[in-house]
mmCIF file of C-alpha atoms in Angstrom:
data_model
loop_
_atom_site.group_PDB
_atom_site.id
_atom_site.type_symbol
_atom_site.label_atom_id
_atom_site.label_comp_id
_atom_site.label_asym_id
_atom_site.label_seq_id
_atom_site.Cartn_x
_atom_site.Cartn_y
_atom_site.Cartn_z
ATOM 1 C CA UNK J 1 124.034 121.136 47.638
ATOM 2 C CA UNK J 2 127.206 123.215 48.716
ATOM 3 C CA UNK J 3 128.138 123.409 51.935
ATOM 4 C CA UNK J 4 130.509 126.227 53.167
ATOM 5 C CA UNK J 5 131.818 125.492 56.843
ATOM 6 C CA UNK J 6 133.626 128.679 58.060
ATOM 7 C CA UNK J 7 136.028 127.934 61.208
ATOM 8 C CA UNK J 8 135.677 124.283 59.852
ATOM 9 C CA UNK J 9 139.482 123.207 62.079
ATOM 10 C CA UNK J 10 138.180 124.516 65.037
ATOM 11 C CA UNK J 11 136.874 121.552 67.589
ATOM 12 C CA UNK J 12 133.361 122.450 66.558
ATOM 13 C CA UNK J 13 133.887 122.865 63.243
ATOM 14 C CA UNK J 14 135.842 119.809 63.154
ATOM 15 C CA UNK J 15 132.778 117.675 64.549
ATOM 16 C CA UNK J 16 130.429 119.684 62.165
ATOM 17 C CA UNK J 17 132.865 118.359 59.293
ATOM 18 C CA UNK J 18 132.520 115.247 60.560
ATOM 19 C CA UNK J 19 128.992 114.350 60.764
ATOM 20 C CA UNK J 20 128.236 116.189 57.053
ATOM 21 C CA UNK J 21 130.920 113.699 55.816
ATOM 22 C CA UNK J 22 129.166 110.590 57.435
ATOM 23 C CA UNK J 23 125.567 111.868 56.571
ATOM 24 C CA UNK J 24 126.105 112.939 53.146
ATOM 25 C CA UNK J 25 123.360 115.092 52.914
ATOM 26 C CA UNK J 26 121.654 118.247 55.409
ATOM 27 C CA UNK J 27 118.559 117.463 55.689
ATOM 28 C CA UNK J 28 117.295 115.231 53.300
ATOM 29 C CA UNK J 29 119.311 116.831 50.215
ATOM 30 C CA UNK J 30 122.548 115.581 49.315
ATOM 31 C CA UNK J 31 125.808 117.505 49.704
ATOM 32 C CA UNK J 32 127.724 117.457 46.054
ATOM 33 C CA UNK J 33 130.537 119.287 47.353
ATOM 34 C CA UNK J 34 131.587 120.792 50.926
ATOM 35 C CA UNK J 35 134.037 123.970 51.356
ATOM 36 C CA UNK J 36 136.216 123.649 54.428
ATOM 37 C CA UNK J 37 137.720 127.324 55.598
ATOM 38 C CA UNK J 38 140.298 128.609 58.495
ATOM 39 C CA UNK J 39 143.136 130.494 59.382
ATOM 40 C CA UNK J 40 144.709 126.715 59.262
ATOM 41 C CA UNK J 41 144.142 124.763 56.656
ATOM 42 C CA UNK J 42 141.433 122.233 57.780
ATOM 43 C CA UNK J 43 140.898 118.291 57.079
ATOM 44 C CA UNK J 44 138.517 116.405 54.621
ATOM 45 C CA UNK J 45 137.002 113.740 56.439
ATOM 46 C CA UNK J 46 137.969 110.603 54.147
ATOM 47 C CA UNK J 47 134.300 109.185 54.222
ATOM 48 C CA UNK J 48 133.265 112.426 51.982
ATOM 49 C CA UNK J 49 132.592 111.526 48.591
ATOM 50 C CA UNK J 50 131.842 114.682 46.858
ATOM 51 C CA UNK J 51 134.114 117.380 45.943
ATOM 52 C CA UNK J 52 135.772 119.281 48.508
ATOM 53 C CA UNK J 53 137.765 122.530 48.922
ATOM 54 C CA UNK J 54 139.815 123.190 52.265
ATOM 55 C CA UNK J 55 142.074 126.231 52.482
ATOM 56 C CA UNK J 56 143.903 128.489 54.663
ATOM 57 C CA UNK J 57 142.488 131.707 54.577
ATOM 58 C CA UNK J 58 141.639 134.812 57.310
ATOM 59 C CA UNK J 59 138.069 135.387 57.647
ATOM 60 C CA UNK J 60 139.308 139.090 58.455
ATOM 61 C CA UNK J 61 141.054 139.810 54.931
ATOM 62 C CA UNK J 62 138.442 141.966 52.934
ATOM 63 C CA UNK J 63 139.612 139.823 50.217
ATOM 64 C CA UNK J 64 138.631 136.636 51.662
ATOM 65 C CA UNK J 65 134.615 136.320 51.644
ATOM 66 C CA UNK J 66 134.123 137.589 47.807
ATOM 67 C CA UNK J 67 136.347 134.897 47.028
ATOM 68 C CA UNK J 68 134.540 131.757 48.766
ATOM 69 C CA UNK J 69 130.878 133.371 48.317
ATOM 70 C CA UNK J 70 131.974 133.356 44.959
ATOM 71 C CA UNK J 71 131.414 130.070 44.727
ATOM 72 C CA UNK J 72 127.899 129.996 45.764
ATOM 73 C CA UNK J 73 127.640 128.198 48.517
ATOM 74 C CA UNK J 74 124.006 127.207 49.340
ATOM 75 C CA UNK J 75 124.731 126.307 53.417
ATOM 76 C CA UNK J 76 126.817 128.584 55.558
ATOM 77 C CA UNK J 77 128.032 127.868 58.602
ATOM 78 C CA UNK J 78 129.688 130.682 60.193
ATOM 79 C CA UNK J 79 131.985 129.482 63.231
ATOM 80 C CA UNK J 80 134.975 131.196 63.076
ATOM 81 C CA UNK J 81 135.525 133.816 66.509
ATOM 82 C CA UNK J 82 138.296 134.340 68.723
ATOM 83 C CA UNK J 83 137.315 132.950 72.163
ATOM 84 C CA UNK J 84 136.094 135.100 75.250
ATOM 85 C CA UNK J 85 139.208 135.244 76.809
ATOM 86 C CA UNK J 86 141.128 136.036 74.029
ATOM 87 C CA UNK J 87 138.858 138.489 72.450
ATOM 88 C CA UNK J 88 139.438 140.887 76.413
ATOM 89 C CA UNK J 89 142.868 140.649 76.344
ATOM 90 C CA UNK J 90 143.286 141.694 72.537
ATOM 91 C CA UNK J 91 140.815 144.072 72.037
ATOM 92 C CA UNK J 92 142.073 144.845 68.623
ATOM 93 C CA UNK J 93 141.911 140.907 67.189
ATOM 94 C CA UNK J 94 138.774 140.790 68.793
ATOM 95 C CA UNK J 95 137.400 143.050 66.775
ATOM 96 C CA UNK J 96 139.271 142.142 63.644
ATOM 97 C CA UNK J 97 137.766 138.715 63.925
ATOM 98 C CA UNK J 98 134.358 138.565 65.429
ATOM 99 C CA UNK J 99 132.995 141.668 63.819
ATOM 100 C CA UNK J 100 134.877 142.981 60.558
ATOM 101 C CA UNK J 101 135.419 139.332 59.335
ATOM 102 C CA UNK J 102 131.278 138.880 60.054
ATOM 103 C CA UNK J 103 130.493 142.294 58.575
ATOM 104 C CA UNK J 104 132.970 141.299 55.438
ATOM 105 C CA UNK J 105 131.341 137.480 55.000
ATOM 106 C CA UNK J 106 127.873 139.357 55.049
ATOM 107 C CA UNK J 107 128.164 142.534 53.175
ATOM 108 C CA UNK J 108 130.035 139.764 50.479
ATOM 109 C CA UNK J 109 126.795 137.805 50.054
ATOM 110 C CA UNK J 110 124.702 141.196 49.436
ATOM 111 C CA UNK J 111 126.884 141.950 46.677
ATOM 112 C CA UNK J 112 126.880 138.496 45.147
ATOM 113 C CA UNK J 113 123.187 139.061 44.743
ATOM 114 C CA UNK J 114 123.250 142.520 43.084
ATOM 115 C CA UNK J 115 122.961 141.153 39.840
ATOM 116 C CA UNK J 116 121.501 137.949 40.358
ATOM 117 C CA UNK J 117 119.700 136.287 43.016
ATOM 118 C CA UNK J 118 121.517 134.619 45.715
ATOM 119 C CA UNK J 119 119.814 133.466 49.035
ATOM 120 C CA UNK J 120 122.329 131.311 50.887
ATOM 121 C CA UNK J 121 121.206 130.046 54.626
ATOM 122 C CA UNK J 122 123.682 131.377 56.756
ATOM 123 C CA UNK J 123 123.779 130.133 60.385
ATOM 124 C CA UNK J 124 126.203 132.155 63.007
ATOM 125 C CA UNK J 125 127.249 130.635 65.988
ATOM 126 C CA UNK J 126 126.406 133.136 68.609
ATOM 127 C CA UNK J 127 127.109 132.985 72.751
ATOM 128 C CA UNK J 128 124.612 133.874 76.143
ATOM 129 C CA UNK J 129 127.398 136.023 76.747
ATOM 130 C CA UNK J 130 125.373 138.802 74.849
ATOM 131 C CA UNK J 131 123.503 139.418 77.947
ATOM 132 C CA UNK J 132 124.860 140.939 81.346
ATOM 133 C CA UNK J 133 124.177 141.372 84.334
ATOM 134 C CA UNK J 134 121.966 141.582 86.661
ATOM 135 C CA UNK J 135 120.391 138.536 85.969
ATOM 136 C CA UNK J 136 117.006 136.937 87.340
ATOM 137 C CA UNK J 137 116.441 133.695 88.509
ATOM 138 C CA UNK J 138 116.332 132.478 84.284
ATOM 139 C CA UNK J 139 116.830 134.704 81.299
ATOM 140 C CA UNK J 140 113.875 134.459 79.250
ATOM 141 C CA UNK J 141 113.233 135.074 75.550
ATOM 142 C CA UNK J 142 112.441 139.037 76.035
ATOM 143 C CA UNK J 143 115.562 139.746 78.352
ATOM 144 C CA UNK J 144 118.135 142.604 77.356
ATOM 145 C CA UNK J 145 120.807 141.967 75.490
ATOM 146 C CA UNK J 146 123.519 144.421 77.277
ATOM 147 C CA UNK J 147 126.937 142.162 77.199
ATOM 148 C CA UNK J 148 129.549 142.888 79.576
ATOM 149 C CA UNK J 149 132.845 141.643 77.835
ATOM 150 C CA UNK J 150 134.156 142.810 74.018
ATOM 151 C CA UNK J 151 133.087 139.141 72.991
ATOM 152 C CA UNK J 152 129.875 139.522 73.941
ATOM 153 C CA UNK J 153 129.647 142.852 72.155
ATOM 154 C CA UNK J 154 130.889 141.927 69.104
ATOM 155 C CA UNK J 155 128.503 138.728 68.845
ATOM 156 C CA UNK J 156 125.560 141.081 69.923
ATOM 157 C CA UNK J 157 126.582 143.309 67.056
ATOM 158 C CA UNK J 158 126.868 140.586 64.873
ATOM 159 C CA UNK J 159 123.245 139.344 65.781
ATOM 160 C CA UNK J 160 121.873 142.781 64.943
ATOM 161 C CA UNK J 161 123.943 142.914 61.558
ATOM 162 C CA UNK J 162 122.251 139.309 60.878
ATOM 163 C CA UNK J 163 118.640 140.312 61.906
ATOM 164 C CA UNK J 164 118.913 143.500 59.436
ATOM 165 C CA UNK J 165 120.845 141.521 56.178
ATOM 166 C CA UNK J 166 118.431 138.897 56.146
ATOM 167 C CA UNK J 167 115.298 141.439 57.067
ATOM 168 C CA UNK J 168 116.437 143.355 53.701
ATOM 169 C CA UNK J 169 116.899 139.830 51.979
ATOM 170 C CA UNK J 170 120.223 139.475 51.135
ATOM 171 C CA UNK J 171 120.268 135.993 53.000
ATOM 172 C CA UNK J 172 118.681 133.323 54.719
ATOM 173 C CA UNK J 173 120.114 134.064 58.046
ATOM 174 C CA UNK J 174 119.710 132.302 61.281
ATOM 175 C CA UNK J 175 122.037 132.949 64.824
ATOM 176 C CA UNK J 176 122.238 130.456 67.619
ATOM 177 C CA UNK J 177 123.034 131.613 71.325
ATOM 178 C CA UNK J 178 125.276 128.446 72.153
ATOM 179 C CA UNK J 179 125.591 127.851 75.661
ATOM 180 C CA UNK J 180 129.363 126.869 76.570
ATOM 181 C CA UNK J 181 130.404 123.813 74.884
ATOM 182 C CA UNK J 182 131.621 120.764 77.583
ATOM 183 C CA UNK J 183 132.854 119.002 77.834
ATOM 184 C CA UNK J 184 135.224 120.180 74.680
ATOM 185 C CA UNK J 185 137.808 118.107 73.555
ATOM 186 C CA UNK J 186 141.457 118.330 73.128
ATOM 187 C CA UNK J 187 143.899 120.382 74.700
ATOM 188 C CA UNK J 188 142.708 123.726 77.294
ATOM 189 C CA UNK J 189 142.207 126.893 75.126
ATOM 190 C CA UNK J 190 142.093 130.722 76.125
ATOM 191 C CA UNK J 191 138.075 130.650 77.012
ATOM 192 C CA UNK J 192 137.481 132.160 79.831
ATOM 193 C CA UNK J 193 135.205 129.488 80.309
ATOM 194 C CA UNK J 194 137.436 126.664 79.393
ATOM 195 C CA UNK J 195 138.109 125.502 82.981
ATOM 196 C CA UNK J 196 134.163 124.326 82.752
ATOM 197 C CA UNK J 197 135.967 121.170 80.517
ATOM 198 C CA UNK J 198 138.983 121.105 81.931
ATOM 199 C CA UNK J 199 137.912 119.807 85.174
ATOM 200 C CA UNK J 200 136.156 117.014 83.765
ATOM 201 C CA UNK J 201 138.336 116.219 80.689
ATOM 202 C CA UNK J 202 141.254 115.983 82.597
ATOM 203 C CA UNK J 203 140.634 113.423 85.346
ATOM 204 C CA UNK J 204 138.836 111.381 83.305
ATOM 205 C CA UNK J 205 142.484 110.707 81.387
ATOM 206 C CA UNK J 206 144.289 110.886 85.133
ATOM 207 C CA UNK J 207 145.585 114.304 84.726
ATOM 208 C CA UNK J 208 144.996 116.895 87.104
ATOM 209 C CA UNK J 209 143.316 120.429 86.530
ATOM 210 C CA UNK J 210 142.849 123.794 87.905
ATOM 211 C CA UNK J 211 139.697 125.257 89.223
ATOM 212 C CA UNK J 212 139.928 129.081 89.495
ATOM 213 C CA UNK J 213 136.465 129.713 90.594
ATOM 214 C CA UNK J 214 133.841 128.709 93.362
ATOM 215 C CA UNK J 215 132.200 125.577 93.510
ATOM 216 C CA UNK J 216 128.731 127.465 93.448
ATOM 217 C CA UNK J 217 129.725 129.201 90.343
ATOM 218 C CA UNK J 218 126.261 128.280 87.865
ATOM 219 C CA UNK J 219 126.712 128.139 84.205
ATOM 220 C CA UNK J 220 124.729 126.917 80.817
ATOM 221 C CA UNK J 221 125.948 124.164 79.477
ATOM 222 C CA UNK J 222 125.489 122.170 76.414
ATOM 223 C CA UNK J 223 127.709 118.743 74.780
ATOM 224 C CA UNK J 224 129.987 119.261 71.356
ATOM 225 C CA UNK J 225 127.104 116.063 70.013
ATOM 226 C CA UNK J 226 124.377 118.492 70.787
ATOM 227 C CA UNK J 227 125.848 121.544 69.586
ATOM 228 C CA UNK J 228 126.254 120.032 65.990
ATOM 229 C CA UNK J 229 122.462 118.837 66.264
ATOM 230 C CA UNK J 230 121.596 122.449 67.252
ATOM 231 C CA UNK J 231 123.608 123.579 63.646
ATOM 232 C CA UNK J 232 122.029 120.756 61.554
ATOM 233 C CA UNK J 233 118.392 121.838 62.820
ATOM 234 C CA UNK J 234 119.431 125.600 61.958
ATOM 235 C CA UNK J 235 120.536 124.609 58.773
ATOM 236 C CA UNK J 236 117.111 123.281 57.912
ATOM 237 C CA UNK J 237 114.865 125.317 59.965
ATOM 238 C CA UNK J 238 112.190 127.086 58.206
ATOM 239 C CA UNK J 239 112.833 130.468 59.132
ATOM 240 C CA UNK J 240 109.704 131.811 58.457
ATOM 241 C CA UNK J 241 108.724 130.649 61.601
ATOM 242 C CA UNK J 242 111.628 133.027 63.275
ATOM 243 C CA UNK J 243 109.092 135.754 62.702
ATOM 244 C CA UNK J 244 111.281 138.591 62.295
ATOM 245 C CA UNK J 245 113.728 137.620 65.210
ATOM 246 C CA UNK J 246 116.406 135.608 63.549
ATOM 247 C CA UNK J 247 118.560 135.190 66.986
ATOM 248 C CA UNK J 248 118.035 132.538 69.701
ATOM 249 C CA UNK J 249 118.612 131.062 73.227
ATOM 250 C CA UNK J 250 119.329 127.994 72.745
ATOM 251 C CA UNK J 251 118.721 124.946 75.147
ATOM 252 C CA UNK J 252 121.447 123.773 77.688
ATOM 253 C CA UNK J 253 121.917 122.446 81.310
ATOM 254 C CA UNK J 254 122.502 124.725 84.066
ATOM 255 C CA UNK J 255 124.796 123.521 86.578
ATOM 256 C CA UNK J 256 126.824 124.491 89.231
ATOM 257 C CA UNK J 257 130.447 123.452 89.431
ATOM 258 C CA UNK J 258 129.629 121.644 92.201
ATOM 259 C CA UNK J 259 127.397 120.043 90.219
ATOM 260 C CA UNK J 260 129.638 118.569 87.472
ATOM 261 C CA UNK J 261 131.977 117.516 90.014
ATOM 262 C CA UNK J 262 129.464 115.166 91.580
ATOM 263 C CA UNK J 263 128.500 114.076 88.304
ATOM 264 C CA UNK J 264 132.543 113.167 87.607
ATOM 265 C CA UNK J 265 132.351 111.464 90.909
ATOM 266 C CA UNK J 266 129.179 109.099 89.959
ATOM 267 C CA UNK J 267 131.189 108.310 86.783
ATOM 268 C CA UNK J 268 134.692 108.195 87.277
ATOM 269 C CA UNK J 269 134.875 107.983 91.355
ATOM 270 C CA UNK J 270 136.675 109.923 93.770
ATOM 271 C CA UNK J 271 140.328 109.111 92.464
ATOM 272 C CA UNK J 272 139.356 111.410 89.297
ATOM 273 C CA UNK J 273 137.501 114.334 92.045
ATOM 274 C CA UNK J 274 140.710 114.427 93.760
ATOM 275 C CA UNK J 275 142.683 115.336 90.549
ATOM 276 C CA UNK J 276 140.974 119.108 91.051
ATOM 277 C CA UNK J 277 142.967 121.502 92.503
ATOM 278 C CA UNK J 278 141.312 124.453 93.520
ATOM 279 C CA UNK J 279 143.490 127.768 92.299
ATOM 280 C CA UNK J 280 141.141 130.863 92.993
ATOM 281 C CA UNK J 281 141.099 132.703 89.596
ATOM 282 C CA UNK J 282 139.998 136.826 90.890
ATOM 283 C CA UNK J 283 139.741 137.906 86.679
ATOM 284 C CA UNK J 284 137.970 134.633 85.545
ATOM 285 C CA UNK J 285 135.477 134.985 88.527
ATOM 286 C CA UNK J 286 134.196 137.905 87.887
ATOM 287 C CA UNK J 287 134.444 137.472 84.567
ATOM 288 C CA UNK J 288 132.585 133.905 84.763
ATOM 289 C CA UNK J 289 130.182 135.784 86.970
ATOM 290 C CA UNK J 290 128.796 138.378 84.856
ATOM 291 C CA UNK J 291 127.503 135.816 82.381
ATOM 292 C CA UNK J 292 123.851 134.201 82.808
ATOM 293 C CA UNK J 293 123.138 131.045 84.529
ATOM 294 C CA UNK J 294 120.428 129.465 83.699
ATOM 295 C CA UNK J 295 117.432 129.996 80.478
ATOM 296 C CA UNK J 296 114.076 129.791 79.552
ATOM 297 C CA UNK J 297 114.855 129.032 76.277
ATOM 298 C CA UNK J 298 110.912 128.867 74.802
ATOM 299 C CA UNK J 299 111.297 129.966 71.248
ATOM 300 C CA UNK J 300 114.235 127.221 70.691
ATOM 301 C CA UNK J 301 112.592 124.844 72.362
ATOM 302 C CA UNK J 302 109.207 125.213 70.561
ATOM 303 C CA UNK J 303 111.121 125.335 66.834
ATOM 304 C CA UNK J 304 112.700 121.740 67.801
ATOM 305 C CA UNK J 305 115.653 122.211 69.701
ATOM 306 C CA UNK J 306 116.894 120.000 71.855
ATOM 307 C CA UNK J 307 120.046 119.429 73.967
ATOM 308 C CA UNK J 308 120.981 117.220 77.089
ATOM 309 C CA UNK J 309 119.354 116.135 79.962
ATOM 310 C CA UNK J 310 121.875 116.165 82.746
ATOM 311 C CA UNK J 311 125.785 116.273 83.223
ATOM 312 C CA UNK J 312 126.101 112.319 83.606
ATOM 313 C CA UNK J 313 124.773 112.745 80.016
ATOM 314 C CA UNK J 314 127.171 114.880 78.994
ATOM 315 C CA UNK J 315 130.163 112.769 80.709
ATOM 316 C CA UNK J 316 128.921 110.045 78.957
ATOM 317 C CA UNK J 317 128.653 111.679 75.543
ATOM 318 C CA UNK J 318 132.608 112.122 76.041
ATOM 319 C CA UNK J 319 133.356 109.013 77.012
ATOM 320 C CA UNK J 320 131.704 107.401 73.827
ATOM 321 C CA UNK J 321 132.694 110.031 71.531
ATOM 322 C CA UNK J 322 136.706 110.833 72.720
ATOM 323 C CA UNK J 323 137.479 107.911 74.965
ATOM 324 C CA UNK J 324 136.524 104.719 72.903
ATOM 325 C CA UNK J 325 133.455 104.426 75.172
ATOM 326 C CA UNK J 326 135.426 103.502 77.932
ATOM 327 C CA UNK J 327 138.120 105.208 80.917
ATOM 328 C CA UNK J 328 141.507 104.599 80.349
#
């Protein structure tokens, strides 16, 4: 099996890598040779044994998918986005990125089938910010997608272009609504929602970090360990079981900020709490505010999903994962 990783040097991408190279196999079929794509050239796990590709290439250069679909690849992952933040404040890379480079990666598997067949499984890393506001109590399965930010717009679009290529059968396609990703590891990025890590990652090392928004600011959460379980099981999904609707909400925690912090207290104690400082935020408030809280997320839950229980588990999960299993 061939496994294409698009976005494969990003942090989730990187843990994706990762646990392909230690598993040697998706599913229970063995991966012969794994492609590893990104604007920066990404790593090959040493404990991969099969051929391997990595290159530096933009997702967003209409030569770029031809090339790797080229090559067949059986798996798709498509990860590769610029981040919430980002994707407001340059509306033009936004677009460049999250929607022409998705339109270009699918409309170059359609033609790689034209003369003959080709039906990769393509999974796309989607976000909950593809719904707005108002919001109920829970968003639920049937709830509007009507996103309030150009991220969420051009993930929503994607979604629809995914739905329609694989509804025509030019692919195998699957998207995932990931809730935000925490606690994420290395170094703060230009998320919106990054400060959701930051205030945990941080004082766990004895560093201090800004919080820009109110404590009783709610959000979906799910770990990086879960997220790449929530790829794997889209990878090998049947999708006949999607019935039509290839896009879902996936599972998470919803917490409050106030929330985590408690949950950094019972781990790490109040030395670590104290390392918050509280910097009110006006554009990441509202911003942070016009996403949904909390999900019924039935139809992901009923095709196998799964995700973490609380935000001691998801402290934990860091610790054991980027710490060494211990504090420093």
């Amino acid at each position: 099996m061939h496994v294409l990783i698009i976005g494969a040097a990003g942090m989730v991408g990187r843990k994706l890598t990762e646990r392909l190279a230690k598993d040697g196999a998706v599913g229970a079929k063995p991966i012969t040779k794994l492609t590893l794509l990104d604007v920066i050239e990404p790593s090959v796990p040493p404990a991969f044994k099969g051929e391997s590709v990595a290159r530096a290439a933009d997702l967003a250069d209409p030569a770029t998918a031809p090339a790797i679909v080229a090559t067949r690849p059986d798996i798709i992952f498509h990860l590769a986005a610029i981040v919430s933040g980002e994707a407001e404040a340059d509306f033009d890379k936004g677009y460049r990125i999250n929607l022409d480079g998705t339109r270009f990666l699918f409309e170059a598997i359609r033609q790689e089938g034209m003369n003959e067949p080709y039906l990769p499984r393509l999974v796309f890393t989607s976000s909950i910010a593809v719904f707005g506001a108002p919001f109920g109590d829970t968003i639920g399965d049937e709830f509007l997608s009507a996103p309030l930010t150009c991220y969420g717009t051009q993930k929503a679009i994607g979604e629809l272009l995914l739905n329609d290529y694989s509804r025509r059968g030019f692919m195998d396609g699957i998207g995932i609504r990931l809730p935000t990703i925490c606690i994420r590891p290395g170094k703060p990025n230009k998320a919106a929602s990054g400060f959701f890590s930051n205030i945990l990652r941080e004082p766990l090392i004895g560093q201090e970090a800004v919080l820009p928004v109110d404590d009783s600011m709610r959000h979906w959460h799910a770990s990086p360990r879960s997220c790449v379980g929530f790829l794997l099981h889209a990878a090998t999904l049947d999708t006949s079981r999607l019935e039509g609707r290839r896009n879902l909400s996936l599972p998470g925690l919803s917490a409050t900020v106030a929330e985590q912090i408690e949950a950094l207290r019972r781990i790490a104690g109040d030395k670590a709490v104290a390392l918050i400082r509280r910097e009110h935020d006006p554009a990441i408030q509202k911003m942070v505010g016009g996403w949904a809280r909390d999900f019924t997320p039935t139809r992901a839950l009923a095709l196998g999903f799964k995700a973490d229980s609380s935000f001691d588990e998801i402290i934990k999960v860091h610790i054991e994962d980027e710490l060494g299993g211990s504090l420093p």
